[in-house]
Coordinates of C-alpha atoms in Angstrom, one line a residue:
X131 CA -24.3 -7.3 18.4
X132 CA -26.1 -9.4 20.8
X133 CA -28.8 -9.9 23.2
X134 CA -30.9 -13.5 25.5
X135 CA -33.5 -14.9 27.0
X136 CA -34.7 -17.4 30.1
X137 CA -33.3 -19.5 32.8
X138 CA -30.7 -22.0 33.0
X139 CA -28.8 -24.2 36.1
X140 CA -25.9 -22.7 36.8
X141 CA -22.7 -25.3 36.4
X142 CA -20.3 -24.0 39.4
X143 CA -16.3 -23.7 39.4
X144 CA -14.4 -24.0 42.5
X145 CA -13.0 -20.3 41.9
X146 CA -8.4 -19.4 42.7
X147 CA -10.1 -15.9 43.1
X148 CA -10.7 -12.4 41.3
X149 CA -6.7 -11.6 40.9
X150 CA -5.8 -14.6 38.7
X151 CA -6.5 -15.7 35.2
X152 CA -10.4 -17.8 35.2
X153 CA -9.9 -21.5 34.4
X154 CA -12.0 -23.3 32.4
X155 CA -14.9 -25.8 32.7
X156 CA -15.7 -28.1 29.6
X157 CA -19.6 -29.4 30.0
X158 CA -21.6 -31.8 27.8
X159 CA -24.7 -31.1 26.2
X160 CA -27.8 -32.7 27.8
X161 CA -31.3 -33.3 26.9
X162 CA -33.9 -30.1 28.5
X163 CA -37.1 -28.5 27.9
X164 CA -38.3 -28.5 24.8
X165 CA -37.1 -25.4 22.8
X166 CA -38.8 -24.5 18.8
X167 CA -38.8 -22.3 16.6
X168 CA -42.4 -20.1 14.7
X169 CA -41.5 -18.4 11.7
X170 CA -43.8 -15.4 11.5
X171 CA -42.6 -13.4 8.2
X172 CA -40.2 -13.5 5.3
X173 CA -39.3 -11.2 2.8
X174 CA -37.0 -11.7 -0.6
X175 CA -33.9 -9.8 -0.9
X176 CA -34.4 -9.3 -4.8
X177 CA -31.4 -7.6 -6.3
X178 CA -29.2 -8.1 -3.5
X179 CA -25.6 -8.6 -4.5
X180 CA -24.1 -12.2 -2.2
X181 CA -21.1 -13.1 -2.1
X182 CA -20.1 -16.1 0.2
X183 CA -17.5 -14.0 1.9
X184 CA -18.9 -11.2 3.2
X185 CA -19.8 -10.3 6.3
X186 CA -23.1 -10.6 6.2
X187 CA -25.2 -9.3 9.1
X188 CA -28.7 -8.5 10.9
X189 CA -29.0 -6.4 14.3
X190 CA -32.4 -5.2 15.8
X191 CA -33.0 -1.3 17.1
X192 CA -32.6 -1.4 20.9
X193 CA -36.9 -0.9 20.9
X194 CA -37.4 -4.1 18.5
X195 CA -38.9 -2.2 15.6
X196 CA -36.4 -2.1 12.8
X197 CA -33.8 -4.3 11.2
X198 CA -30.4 -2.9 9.8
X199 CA -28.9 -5.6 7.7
X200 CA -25.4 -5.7 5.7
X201 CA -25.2 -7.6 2.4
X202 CA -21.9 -7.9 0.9
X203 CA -21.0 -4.1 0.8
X204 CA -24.6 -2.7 1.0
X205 CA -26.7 -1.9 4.0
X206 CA -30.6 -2.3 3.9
X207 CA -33.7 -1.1 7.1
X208 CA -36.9 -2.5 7.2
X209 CA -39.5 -1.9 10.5
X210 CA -40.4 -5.3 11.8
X211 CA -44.1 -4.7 10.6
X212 CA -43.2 -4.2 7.1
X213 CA -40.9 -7.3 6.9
X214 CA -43.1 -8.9 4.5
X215 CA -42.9 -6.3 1.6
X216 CA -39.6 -6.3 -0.4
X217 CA -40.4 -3.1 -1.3
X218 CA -40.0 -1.6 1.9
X219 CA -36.9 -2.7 2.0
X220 CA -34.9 0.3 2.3
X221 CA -31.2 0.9 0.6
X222 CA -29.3 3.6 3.0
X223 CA -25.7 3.1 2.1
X224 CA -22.7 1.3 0.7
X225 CA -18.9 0.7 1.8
X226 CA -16.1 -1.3 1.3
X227 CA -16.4 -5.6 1.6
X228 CA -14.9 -5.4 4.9
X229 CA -17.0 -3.4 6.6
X230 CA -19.2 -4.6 9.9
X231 CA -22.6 -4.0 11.0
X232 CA -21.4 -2.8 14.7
X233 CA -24.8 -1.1 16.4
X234 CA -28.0 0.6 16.4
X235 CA -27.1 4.7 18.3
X236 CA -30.1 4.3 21.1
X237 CA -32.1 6.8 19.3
X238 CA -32.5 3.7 16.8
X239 CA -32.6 6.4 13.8
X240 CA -28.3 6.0 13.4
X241 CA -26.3 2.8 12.8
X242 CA -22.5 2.5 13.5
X243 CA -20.6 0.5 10.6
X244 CA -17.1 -0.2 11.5
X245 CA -14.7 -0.2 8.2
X246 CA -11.3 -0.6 7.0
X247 CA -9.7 1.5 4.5
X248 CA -6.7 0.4 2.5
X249 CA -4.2 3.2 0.9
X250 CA -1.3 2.6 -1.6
X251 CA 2.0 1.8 0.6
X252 CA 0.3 2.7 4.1
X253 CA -1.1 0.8 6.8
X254 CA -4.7 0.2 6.8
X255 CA -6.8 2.9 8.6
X256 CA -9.9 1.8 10.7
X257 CA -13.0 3.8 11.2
X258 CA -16.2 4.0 12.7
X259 CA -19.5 5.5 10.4
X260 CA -22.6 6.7 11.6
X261 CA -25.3 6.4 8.7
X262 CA -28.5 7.9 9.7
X263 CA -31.2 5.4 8.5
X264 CA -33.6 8.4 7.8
X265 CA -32.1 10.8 6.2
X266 CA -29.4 8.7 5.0
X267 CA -26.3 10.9 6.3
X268 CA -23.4 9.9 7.3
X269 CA -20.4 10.9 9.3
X270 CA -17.0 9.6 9.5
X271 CA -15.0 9.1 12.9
X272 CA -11.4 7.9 12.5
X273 CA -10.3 5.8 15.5
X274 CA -6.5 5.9 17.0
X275 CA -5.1 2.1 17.3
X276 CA -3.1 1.4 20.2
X277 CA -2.3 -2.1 19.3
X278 CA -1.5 -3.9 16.3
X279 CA -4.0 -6.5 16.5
X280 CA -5.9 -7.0 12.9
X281 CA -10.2 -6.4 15.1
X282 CA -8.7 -3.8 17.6
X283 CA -11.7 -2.0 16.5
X284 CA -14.2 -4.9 18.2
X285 CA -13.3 -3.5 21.5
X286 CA -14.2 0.0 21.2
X287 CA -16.7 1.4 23.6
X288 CA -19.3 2.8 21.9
X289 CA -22.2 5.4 23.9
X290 CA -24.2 8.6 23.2
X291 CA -24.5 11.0 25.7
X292 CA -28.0 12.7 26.9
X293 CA -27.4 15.7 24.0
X294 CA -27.0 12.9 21.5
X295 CA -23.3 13.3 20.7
X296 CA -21.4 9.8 20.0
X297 CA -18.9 9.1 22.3
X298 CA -16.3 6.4 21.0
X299 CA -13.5 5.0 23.7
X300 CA -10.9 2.8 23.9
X301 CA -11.2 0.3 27.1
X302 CA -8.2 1.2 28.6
X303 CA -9.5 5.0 29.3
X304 CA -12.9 4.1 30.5
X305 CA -11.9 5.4 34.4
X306 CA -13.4 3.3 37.4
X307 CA -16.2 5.3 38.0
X308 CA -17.9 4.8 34.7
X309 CA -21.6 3.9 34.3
X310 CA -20.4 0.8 32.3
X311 CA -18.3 -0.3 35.4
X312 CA -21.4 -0.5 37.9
X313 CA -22.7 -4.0 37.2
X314 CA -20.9 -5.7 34.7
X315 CA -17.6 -5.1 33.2
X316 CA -15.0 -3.7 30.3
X317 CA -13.4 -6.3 27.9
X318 CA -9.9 -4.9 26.1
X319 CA -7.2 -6.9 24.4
X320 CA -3.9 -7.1 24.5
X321 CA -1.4 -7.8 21.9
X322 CA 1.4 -9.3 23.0
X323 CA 3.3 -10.2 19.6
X324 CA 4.5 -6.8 18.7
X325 CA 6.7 -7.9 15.6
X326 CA 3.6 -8.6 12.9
X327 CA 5.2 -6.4 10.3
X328 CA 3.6 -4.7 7.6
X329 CA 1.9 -7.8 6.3
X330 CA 1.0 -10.3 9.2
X331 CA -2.3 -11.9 9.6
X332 CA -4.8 -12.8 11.9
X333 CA -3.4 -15.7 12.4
X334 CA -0.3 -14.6 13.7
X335 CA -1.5 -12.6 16.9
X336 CA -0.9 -13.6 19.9
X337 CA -3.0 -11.9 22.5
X338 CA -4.4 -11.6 26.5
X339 CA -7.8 -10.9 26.9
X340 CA -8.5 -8.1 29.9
X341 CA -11.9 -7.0 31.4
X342 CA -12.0 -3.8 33.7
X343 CA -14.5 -4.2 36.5
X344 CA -14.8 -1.5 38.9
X345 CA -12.7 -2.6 41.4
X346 CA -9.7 -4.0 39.1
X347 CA -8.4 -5.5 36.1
X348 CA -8.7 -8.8 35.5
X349 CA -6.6 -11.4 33.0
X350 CA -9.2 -13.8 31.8
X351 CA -7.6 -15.6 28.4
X352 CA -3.6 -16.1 27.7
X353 CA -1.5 -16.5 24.4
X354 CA -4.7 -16.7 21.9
X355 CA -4.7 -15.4 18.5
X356 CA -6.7 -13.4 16.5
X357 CA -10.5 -12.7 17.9
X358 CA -13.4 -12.8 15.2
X359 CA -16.2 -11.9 17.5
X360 CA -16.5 -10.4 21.2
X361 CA -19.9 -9.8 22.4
X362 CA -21.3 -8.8 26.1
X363 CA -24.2 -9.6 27.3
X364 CA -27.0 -7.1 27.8
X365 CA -26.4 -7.1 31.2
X366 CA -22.6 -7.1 31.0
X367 CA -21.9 -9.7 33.6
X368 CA -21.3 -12.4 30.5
X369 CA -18.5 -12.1 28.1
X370 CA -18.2 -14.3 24.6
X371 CA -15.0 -14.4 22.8
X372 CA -14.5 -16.4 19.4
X373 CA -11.0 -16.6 19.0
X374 CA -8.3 -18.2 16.8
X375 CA -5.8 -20.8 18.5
X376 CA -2.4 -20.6 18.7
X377 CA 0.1 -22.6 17.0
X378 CA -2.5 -25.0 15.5
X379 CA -1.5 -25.8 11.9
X380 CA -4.7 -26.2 10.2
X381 CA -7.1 -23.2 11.2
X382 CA -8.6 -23.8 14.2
X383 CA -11.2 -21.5 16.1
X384 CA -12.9 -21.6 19.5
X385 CA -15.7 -19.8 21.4
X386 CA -15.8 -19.4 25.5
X387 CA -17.4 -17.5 27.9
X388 CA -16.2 -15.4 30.7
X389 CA -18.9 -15.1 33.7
X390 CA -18.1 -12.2 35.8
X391 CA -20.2 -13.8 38.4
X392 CA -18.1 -17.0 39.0
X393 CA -14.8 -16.0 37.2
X394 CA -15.1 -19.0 34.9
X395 CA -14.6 -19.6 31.3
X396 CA -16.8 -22.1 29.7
X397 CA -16.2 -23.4 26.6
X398 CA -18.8 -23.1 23.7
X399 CA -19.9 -26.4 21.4
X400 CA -17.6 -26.5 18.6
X401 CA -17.8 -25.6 14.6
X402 CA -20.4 -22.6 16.1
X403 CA -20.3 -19.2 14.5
X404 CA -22.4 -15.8 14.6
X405 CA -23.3 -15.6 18.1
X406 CA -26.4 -14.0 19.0
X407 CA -27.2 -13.3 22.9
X408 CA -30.8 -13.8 24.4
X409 CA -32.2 -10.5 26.1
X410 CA -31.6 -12.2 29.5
X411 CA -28.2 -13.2 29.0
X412 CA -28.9 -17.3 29.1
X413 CA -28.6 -18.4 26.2
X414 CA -26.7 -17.7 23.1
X415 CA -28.2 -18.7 18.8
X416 CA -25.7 -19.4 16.4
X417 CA -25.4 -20.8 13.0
X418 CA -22.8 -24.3 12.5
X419 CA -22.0 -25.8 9.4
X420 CA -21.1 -29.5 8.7
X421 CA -21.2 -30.3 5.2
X422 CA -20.5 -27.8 1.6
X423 CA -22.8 -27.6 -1.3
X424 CA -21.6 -27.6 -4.6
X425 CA -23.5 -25.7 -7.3
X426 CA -24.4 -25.5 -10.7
X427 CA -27.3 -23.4 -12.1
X428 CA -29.2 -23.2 -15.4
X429 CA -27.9 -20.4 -17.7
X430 CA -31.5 -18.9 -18.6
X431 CA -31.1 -18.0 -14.7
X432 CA -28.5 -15.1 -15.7
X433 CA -31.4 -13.1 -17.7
X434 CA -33.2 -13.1 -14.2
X435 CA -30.4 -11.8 -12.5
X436 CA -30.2 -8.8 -14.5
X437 CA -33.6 -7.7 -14.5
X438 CA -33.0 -7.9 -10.6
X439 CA -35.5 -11.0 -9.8
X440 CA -33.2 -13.1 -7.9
X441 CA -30.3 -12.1 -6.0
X442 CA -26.5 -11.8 -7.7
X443 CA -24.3 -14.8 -6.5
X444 CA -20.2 -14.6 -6.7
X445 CA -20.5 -18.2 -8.7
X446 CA -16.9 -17.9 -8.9
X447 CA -17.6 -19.4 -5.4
X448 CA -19.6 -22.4 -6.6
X449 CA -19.6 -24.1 -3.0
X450 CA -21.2 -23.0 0.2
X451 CA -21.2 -24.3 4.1
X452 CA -24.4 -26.1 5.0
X453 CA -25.7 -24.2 8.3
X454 CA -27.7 -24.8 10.9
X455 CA -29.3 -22.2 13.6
X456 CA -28.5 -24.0 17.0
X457 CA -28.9 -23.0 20.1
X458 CA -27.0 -23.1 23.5
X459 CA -26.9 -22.1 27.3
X460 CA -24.3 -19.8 28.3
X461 CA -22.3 -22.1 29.8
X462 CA -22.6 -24.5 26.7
X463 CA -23.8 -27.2 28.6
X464 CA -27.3 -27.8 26.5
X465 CA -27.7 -27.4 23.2
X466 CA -30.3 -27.9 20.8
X467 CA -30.8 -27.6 17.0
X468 CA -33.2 -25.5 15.5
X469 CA -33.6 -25.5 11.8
X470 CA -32.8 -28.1 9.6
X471 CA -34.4 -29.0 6.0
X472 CA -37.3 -31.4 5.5
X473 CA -36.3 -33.8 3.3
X474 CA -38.2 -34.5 -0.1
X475 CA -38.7 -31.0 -0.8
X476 CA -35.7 -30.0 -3.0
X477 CA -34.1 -27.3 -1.5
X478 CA -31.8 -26.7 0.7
X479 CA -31.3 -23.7 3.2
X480 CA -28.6 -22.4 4.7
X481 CA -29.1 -20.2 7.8
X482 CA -26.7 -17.6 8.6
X483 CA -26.2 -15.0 11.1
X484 CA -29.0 -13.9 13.5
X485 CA -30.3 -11.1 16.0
X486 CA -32.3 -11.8 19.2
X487 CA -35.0 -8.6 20.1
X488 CA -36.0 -7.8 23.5
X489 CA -39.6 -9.0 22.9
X490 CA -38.3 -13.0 21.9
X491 CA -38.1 -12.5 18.3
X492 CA -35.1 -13.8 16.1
X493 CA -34.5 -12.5 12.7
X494 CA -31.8 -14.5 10.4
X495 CA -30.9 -14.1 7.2
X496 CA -31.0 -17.5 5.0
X497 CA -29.8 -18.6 1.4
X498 CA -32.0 -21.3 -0.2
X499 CA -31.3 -23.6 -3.3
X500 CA -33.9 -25.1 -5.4
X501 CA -32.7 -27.9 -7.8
X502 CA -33.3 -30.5 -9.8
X503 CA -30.9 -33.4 -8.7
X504 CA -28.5 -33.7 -5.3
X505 CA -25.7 -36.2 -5.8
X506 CA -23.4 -37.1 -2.7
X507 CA -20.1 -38.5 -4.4
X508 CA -18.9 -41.5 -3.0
X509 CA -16.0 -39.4 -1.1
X510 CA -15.7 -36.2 0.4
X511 CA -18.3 -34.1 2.3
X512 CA -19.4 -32.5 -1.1
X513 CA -23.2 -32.7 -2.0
X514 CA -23.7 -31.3 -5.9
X515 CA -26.8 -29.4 -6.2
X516 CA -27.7 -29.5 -10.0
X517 CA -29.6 -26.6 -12.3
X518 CA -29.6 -24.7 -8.4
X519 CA -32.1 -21.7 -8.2
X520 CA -30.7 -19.2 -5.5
X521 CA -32.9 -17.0 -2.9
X522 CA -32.0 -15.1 -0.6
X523 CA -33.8 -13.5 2.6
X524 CA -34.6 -12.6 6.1
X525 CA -36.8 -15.2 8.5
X526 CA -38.9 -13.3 11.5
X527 CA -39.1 -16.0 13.8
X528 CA -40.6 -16.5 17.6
X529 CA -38.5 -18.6 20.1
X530 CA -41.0 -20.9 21.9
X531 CA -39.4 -22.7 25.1
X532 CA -41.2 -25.1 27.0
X533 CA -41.2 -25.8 30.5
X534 CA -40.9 -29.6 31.7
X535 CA -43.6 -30.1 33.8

């Protein structure tokens, strides 16, 4: 989920009005006010079970106290104030690898996981779970798929009413009136390849992006493919999608924005992943990664592993992206990178997905290796970390801009 913060010049479109589909605007990144990073807390996820390809994931409660966090297939809480003691740490429940970390309920005592179940011989059957973080409950609601696109579920409508009861809606029967439609807008998909068969991927969609505004429907993205990520802004006026391209032959992916306010698209930096919006709505963190890391650890590090000092790593996986927290304005057109390692120190961190609170604070969970030796081979992107001691965690951090003067 997402959220901003502060101001930005606004890059204008000549605009072929509301009814047709928004064209784009590409714009370069350009030096501006200087913008840090203050780490305030960490704590070690001791125990926790990583594997390279899970969804891992961090939110904030709407009121900025607590942190829900997904590792693998297990979901953790911690309040903001106890972030430095693992012990606080709270387990509250486990699901299947493909689950996601949706939402906090407003009540910020409930998350919402969305999951994917798999039967013998049937089609896969997508959920929604409500897990209260207290008492450690949890309550199943099935959802009804209209389409046969892979995420459907990202584009479910998810409110409580005044008496507390969940209310889960598919875009298309939010009506005009709805308190959603007042000041920002709807996003739905639809598929348009209706032949995926039993076994298609998400990589053979084809789709149109939609948003519902109170006074129409709007087409806003044609003939894309699968979407990984589709995040509004806390507002609702901005709309990120992170999308797979069509008829590319390698794997390719691209992030845009929609702004309801102009009808433009603008297109994201590339290689960007696990958006994070600012509370205002300005600017978006993400993680990017440019080089892998091969592995190798010492074997008394197993013993550790067991006894639950150190986190459990798939090291069937032995290689891992090297990432990046960066940041960007909403219309992508200055960015600025925020962590990188200091070299001489002999380990390297990866930063991974993030959460923006209402009061400036960023929380991200990171994976560092400490090792003996770093080799570079002559070719390839590959650097070898040797005898590679893994940790694993969650950064509190303060965003610190800084007006020119």
């Amino acid at each position: 989920m997402s959220i901003r913060i502060s101001r930005i010049f606004f890059f204008l479109l000549l605009l072929t009005g509301l009814s047709t589909v928004a064209g784009y605007s590409n714009s370069e990144s350009e030096q501006f006010n200087s913008v840090s990073i203050k780490i305030i807390d960490e704590v070690l996820l001791k125990g926790a079970h990583h594997s390279k390809w899970s969804h891992d994931s961090i939110i904030f409660s709407s009121d900025g106290k607590k942190l829900a966090i997904l590792v693998s297939d297990t979901y953790y809480v911690v309040e903001v104030k106890d972030i430095k003691d693992s012990t606080k740490v709270k387990k509250i429940f486990s699901t299947s690898d493909t689950s996601h970390l949706r939402q906090w309920v407003p009540d910020n005592k409930s998350i919402i996981i969305e999951d994917r179940l798999y039967r013998p011989n049937e089609k896969q059957e997508d959920i929604f779970i409500i897990v209260n973080t207290v008492t450690n409950d949890s309550s199943k609601y099935p959802i009804t798929k209209k389409s046969k696109s892979y995420n459907e579920a990202l584009w479910y409508m998810i409110k409580t009413s005044d008496d507390g009861k969940i209310n889960i809606n598919h875009p298309e029967d939010i009506e005009k009136d709805n308190a959603l439609l007042k000041e920002g807008m709807v996003p739905y998909l639809v598929n348009q390849k209706k032949d995926q068969g039993f076994h298609y991927r998400i990589t053979d969609e084809e789709n149109e992006v939609w948003i519902k505004t109170k006074n129409k429907d709007i087409k806003i993205l044609d003939k894309i493919g699968g979407i990984y990520e589709r995040e509004l802004s806390l507002k609702g006026d901005r709309l990120l999608i992170f999308f797979e391209v069509v008829g590319s032959r390698n794997t390719k992916k691209k992030a845009c924005i929609y702004d309801l306010n102009t009808n433009g698209l603008y297109d994201l930096p590339q290689g960007g992943e696990n958006y994070t919006w600012s509370p205002d709505g300005d600017w978006l963190l993400y993680s990017k990664s440019d080089k892998l890391v091969s592995i190798s650890r010492p074997e008394s590090e197993f013993k550790r592993i067991q006894e639950g000092e150190i986190p459990y790593f798939d090291w069937e996986a032995t290689s891992y992206s090297l990432s990046d927290l960066f940041l960007t304005s909403w219309d992508g057109k200055k960015t600025i990178q925020l962590t990188k390692d200091k070299e001489g120190e002999k380990t390297i961190t990866l930063e991974g997905p993030a959460a923006w609170s209402k009061d400036n604070k960023i929380a991200f969970i990171y994976t560092s290796f400490k090792y003996e030796e770093i080799e570079q081979p002559k070719e390839g992107t590959y650097l070898i970390l040797k005898n590679a001691i893994p940790s694993y965690g969650i950064k509190l951090a303060e965003v610190l801009f800084e007006e020119k003067k």
